[in-house]
Coordinates of C-alpha atoms and ligand atoms in Angstrom, one line a residue:
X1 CA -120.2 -87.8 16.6
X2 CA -122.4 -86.4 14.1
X3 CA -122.6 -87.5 10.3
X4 CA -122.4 -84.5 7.7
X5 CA -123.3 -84.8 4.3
X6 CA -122.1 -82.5 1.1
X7 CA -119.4 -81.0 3.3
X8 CA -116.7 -81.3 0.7
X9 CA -119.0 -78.1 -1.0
X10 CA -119.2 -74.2 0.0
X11 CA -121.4 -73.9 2.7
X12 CA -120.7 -77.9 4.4
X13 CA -117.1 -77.1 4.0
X14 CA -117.4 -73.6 6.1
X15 CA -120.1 -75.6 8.4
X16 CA -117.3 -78.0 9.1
X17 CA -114.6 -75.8 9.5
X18 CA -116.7 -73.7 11.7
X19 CA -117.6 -77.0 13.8
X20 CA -114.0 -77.6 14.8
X21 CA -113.1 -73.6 15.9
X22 CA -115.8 -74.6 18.7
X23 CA -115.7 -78.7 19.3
X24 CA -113.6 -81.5 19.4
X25 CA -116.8 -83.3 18.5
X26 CA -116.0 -85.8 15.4
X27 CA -117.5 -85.5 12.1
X28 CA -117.9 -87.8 9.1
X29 CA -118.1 -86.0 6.4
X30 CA -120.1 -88.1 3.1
X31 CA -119.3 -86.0 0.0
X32 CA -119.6 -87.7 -3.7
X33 CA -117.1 -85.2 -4.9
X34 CA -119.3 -83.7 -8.1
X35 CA -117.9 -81.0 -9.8
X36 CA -118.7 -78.9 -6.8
X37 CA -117.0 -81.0 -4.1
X38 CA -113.7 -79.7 -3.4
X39 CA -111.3 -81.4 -0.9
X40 CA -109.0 -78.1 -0.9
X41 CA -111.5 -76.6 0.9
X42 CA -110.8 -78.7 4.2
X43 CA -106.6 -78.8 3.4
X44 CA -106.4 -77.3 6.9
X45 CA -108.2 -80.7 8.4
X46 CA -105.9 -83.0 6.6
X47 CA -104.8 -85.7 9.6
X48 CA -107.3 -84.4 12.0
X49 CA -108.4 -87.4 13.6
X50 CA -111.9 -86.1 14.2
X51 CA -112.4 -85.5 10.5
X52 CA -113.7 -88.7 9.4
X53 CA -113.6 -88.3 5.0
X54 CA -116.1 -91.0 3.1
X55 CA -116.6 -90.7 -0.5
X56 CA -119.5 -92.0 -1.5
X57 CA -123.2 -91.1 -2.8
X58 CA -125.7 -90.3 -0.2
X59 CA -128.3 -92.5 -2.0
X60 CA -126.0 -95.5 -1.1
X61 CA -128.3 -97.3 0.8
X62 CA -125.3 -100.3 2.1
X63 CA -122.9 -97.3 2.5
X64 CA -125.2 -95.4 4.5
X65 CA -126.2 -98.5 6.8
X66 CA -122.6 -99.7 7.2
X67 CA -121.7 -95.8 8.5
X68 CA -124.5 -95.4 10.9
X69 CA -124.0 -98.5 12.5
X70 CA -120.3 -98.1 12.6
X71 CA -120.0 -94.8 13.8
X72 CA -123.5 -94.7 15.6
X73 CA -123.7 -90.3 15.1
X74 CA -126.0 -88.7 17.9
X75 CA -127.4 -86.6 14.5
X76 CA -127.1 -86.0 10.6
X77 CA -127.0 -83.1 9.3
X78 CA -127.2 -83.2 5.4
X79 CA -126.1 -80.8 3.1
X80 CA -125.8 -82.7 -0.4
X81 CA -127.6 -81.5 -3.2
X82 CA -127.1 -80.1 -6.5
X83 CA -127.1 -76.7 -5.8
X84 CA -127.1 -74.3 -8.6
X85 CA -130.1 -73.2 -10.7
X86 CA -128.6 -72.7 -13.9
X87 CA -127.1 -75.8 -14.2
X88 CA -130.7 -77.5 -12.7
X89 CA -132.3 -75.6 -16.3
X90 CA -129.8 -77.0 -18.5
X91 CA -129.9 -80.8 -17.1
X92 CA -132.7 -81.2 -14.4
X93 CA -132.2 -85.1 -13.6
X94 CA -129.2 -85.0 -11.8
X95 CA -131.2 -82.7 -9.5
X96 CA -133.7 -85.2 -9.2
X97 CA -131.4 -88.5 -8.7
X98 CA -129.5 -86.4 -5.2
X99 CA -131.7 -84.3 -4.1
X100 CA -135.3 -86.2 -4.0
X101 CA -134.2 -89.4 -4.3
X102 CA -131.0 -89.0 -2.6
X103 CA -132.2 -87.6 0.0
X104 CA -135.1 -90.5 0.3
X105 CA -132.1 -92.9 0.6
X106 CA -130.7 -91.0 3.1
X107 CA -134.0 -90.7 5.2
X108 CA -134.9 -94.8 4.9
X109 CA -131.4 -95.7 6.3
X110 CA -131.3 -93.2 8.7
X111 CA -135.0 -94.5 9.8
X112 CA -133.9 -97.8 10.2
X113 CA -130.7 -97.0 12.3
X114 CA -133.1 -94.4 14.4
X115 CA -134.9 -97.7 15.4
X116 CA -132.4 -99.8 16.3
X117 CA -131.5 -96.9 19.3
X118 CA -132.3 -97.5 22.7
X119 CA -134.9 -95.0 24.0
X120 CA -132.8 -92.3 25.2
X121 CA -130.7 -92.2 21.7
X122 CA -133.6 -92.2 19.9
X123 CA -134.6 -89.1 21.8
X124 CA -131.8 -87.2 21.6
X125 CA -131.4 -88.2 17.6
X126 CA -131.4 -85.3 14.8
X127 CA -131.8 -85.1 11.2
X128 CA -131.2 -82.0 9.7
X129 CA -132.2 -80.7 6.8
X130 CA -130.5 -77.9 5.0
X131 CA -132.9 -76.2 2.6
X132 CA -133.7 -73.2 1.0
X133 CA -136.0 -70.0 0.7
X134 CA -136.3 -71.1 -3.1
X135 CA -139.1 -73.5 -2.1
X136 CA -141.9 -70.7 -1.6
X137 CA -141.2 -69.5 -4.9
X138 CA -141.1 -65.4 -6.1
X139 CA -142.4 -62.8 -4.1
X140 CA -143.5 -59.0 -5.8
X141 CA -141.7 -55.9 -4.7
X142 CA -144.5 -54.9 -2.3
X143 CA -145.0 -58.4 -1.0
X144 CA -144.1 -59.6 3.2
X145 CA -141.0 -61.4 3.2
X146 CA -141.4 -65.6 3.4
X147 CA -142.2 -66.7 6.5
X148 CA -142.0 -70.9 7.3
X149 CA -146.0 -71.0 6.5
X150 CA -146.0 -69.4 3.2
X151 CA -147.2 -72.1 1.1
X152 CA -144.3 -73.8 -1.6
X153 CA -144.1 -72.5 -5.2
X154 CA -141.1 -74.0 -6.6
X155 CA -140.0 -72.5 -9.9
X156 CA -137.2 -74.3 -11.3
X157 CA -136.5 -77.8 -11.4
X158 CA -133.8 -76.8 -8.8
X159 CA -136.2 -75.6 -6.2
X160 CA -138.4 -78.5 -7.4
X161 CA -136.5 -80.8 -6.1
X162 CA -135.4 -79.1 -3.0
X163 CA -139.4 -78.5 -2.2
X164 CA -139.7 -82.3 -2.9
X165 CA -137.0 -83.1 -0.4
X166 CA -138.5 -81.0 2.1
X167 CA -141.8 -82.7 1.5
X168 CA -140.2 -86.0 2.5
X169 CA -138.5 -84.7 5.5
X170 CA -141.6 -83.3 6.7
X171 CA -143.6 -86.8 5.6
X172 CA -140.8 -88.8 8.0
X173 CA -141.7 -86.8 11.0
X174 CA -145.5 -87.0 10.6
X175 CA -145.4 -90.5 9.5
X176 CA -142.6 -92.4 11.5
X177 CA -142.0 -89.7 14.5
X178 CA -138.1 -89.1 12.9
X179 CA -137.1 -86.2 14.9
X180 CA -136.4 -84.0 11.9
X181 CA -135.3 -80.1 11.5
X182 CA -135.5 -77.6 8.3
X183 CA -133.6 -74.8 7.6
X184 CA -134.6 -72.6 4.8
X185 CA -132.1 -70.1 3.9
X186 CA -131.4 -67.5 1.5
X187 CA -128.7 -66.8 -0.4
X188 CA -125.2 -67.4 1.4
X189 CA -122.0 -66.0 0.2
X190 CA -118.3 -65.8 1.5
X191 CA -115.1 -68.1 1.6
X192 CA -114.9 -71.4 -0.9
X193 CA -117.8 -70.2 -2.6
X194 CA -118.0 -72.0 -6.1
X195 CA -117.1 -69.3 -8.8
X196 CA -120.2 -70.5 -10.5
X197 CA -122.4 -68.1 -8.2
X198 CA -122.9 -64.4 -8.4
X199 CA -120.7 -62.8 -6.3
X200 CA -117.6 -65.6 -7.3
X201 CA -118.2 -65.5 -10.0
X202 CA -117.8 -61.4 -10.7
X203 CA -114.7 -61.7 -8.6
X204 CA -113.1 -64.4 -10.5
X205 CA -114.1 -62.3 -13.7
X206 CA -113.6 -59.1 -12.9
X207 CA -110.0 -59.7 -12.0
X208 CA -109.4 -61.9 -15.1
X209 CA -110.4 -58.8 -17.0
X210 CA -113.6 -60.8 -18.3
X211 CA -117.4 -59.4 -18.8
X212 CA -119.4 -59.7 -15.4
X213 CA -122.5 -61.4 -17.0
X214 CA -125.6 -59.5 -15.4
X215 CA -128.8 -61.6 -16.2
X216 CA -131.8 -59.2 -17.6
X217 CA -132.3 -55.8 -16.2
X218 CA -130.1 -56.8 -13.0
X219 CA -133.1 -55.7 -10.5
X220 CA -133.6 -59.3 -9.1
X221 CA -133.7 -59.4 -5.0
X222 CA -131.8 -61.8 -3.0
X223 CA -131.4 -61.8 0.7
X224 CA -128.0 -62.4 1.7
X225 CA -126.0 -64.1 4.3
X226 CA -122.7 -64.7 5.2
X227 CA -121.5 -68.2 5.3
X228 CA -120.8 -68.1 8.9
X229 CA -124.1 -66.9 9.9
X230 CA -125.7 -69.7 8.1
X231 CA -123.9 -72.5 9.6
X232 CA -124.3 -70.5 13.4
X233 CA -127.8 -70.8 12.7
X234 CA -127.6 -74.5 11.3
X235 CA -125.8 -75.2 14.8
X236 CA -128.1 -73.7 16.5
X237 CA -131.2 -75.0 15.3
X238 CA -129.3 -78.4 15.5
X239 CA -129.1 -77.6 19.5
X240 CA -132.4 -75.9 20.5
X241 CA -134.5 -76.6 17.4
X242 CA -137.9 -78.2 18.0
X243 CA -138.0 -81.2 16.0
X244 CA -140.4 -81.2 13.2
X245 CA -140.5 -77.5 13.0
X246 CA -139.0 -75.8 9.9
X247 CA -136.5 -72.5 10.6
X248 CA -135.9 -70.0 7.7
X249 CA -132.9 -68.4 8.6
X250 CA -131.7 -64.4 6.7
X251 CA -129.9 -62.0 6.5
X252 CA -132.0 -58.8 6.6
X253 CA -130.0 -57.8 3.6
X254 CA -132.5 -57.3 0.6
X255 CA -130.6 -56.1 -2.3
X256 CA -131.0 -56.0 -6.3
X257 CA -128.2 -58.0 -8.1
X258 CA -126.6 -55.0 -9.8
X259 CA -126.2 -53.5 -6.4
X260 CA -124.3 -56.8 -5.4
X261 CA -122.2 -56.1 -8.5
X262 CA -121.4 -52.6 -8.3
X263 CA -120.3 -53.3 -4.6
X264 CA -117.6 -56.0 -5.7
X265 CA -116.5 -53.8 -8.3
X266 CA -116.2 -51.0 -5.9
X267 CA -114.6 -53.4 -3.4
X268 CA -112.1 -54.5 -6.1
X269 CA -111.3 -51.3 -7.2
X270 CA -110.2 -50.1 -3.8
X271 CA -108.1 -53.5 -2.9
X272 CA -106.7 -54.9 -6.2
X273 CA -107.3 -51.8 -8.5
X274 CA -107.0 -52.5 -12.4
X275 CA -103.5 -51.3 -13.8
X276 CA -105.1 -49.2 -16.5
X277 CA -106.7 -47.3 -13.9
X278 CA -110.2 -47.8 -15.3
X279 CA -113.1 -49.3 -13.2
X280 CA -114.1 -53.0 -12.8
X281 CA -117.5 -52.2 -13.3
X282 CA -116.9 -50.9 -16.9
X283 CA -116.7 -55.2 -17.4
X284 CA -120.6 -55.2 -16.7
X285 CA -122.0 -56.7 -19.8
X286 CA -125.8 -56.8 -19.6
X287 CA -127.2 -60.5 -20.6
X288 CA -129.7 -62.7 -21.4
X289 CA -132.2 -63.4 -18.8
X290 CA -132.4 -67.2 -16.7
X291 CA -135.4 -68.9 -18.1
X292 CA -138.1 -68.5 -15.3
X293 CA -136.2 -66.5 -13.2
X294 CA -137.3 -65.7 -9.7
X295 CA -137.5 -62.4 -9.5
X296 CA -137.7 -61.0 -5.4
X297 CA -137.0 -63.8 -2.5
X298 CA -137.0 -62.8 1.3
X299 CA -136.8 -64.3 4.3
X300 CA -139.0 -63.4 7.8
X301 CA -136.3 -64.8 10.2
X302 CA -138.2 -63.8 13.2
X303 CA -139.0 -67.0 14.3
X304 CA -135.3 -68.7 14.6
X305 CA -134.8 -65.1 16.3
X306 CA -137.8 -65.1 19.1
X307 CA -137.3 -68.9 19.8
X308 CA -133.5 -69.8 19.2
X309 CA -132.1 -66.7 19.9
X310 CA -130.5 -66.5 16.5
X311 CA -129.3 -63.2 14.8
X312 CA -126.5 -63.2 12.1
X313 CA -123.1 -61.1 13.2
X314 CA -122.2 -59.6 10.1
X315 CA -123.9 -57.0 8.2
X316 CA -123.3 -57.3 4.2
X317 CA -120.7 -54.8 4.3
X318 CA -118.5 -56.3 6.3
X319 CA -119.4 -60.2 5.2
X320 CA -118.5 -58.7 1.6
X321 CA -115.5 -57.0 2.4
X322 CA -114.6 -60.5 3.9
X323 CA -115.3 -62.4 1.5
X324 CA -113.5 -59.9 -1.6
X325 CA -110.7 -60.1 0.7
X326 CA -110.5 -63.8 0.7
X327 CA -110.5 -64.4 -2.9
X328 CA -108.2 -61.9 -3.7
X329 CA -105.6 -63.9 -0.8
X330 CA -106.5 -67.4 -1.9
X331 CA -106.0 -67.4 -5.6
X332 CA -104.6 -71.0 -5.6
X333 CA -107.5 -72.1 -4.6
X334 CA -109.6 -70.1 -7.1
X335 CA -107.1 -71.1 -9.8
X336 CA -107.6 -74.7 -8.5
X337 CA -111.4 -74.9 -8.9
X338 CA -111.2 -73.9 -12.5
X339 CA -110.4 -76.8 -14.0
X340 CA -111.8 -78.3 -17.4
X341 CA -115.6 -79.1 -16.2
X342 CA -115.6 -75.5 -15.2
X343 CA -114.6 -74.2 -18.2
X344 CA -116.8 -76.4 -20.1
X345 CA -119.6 -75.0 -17.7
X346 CA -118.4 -71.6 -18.5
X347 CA -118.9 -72.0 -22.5
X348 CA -122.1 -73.4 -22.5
X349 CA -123.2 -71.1 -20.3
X350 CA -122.4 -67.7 -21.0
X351 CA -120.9 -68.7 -24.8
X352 CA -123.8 -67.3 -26.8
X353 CA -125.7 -65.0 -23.8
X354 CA -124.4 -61.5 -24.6
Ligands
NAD401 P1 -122.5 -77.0 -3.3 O1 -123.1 -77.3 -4.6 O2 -121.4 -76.1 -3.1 O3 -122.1 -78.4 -2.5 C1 -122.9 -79.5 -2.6 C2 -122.0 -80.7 -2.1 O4 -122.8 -81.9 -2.1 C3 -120.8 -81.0 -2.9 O5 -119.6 -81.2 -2.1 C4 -121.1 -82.2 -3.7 O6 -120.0 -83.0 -4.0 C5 -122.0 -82.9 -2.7 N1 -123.0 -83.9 -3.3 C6 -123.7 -83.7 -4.4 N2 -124.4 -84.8 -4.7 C7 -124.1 -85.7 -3.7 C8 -124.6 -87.0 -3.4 N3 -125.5 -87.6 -4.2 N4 -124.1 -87.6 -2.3 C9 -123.1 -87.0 -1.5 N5 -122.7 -85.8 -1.7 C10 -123.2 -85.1 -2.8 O7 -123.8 -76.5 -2.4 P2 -123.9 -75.5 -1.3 O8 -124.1 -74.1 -1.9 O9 -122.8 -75.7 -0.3 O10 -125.3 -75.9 -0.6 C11 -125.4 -76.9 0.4 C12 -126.9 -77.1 0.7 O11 -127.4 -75.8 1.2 C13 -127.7 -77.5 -0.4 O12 -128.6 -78.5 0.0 C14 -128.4 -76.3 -0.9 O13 -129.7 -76.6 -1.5 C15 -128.6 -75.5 0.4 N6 -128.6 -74.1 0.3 C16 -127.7 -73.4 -0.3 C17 -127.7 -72.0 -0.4 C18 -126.7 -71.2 -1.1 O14 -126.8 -69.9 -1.2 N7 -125.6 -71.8 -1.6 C19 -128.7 -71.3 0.3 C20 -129.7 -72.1 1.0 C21 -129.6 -73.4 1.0
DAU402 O1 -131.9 -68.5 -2.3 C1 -131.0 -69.5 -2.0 C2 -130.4 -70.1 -3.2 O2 -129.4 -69.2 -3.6 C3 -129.8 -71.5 -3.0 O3 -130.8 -72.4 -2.7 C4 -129.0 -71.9 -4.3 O4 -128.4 -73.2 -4.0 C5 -128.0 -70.9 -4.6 O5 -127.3 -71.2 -5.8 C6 -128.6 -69.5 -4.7 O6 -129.5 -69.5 -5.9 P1 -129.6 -68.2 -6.9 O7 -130.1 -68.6 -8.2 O8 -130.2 -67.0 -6.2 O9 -128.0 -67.9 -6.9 P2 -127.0 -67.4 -8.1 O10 -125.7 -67.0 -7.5 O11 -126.9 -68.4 -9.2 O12 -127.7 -66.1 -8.7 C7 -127.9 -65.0 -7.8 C8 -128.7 -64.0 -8.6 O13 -127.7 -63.5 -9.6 C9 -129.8 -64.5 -9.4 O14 -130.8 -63.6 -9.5 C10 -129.2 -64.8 -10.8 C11 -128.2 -63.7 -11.0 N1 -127.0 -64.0 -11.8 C12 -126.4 -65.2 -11.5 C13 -125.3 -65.6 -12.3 C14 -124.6 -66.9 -12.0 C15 -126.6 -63.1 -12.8 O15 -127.2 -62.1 -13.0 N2 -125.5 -63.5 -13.5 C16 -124.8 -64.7 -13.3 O16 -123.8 -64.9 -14.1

């Protein structure tokens, strides 16, 4: 049994889902349910005995300790966090409470359980770590992509917190022998992805016939990955992966956010085409820049390659194509996720930007 945390969100949701197309293998799955958590995601595992559902904080230390001992999981993998950067400007201390101090809850009880094992479970123990490429900061356009010795440079309080985590994780290896694994990862995208997020969020716009928000001049660089490919990587990593050493996982798939844009509109226009014939992208509204904004990342996956074996299966043209698809054949689930937080998000956010 393995105990996941944050799998109620986009990419624990997919990781579960994914878990259970190739083991029986149960999973408890610790989501607080925050605006992101969505239960809808996992409808399909509803009275699936190996789905084990807790809601509850992951900085509950007497939750924690009655789980582990309980269910006694082989590894954790934890995915909670607060997870978007906008939202990290506007309010930074939620950030703060679940992801550093959170996740030093999480580590403490999952120390003490680790040392009530017997010699062989405490071998074969994991915690996993599920971080991000925005710990090493912004890279210039002629700059080599991050590797997992580039020092950290976290910009916003977002990838503050996440470094911060990551320090911890690293500090519970070095200091108490925890067998611990990182993943850094750039930016995923694909099925029950939160329509706060780029390329959700121009979907959900564009076919609600509302601006597509594009942040300053649009020529930001993210790496992305499909879903998928990020939780084949987390599974890997959770199987072969050296513990103490730090992964960054990517998708090879550098590309400047109005590019990203263009392509769903272009996608859109060719699967769900707008009745008065015009094109989606004439919803692109130029706006005001994010405060601080990072403005290239990349990741050097090289190493997850040469020593896992690791290699993501889809290219972004067909992980997009996917993932347009999806959206456009699951709108009760994108009408679902809307709700009044989200349109209260929504205002605040992009009210007064254009
Ligand atoms: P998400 O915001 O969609 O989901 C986060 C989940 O964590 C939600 O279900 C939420 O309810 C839960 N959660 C939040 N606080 C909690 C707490 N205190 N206790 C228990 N559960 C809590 O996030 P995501 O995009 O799925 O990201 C998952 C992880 O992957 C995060 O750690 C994030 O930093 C990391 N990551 C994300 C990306 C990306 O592109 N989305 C890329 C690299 C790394
Ligand atoms: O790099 C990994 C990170 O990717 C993860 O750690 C974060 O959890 C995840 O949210 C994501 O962070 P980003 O800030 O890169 O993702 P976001 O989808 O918010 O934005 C992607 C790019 O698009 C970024 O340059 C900002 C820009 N953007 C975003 C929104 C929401 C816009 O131009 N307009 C928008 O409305």
């Amino acid at each position: 049994m393995i105990l996941v945390t944050g799998a109620a969100g986009f990419i624990g949701a997919n990781f579960v889902l994914d878990w259970f197309t190739q083991s029986d293998e149960p999973v408890i799955n610790l989501d607080k349910l925050t605006y992101a958590g969505n239960m809808q995601s996992l409808a399909s595992l509803k009275g699936k005995p190996n789905h084990i559902f807790v809601h509850g904080d992951i900085g509950d230390r007497a939750l924690l300790q009655r789980l582990l001992a309980e269910h006694k999981p082989r590894a954790v993998v934890n995915f909670a966090a607060e997870s978007h950067v906008d939202r990290s400007i506007h309010g930074p201390e939620d950030f703060i409470q679940t992801n550093v101090v959170g996740t030093f809850h999480l580590l403490e009880s999952v120390r003490t359980h680790w040392g009530s094992l017997d010699t062989e479970a405490k071998a074969a123990f994991r915690f996993l770590h599920v971080s991000t490429d925005e710990v090493y900061g912004t890279l210039g356009p002629a700059d080599a992509p991050f590797t997992e010795t580039t020092p950290f440079a976290p910009n916003s309080p977002y990838s503050a917190s996440k470094a911060s985590s990551d320090h911890l994780v690293r500090a519970y290896h070095h200091t108490y022998g925890l067998p611990v694994l990182t993943t850094n990862c750039s930016n995923n995208y694909g099925p029950y992805h939160f329509p706060e997020k780029l390329i959700p969020l121009m979907i959900v716009n564009a076919l609600a016939g509302k601006p597509l928000p594009v942040y300053g001049d649009g020529m930001q660089v993210r790496d992305w990955l499909f879903v998928k490919d990020h939780c084949s990587a987390i599974r890997r990593v959770l199987e072969a992966g050296v513990p103490g050493e730090t992964y960054n996982v990517g998708g090879w798939n550098e590309k400047p956010n109005i590019e990203i844009v263009n392509t769903v509109c272009a996608l859109l226009n060719e699967m769900s085409p707008r009745r008065d014939g015009k094109a989606y992208a004439d919803q692109i509204t130029y706006v005001t820049d994010r405060p601080g904004h990072d403005r290239r990342y990349a990741i050097d996956a090289s190493k997850i390659h040469r020593e896992l074996g690791w290699r993501p299966a889809e290219t972004f043209e067909t992980g997009i194509r996917k993932t347009v698809r999806w959206y456009l054949d699951n709108q009760p689930w994108v009408q679902q996720v809307q709700s009044g937080e989200y349109r209260q998000w929504m205002d605040q956010q992009y009210g007064n930007k254009a």
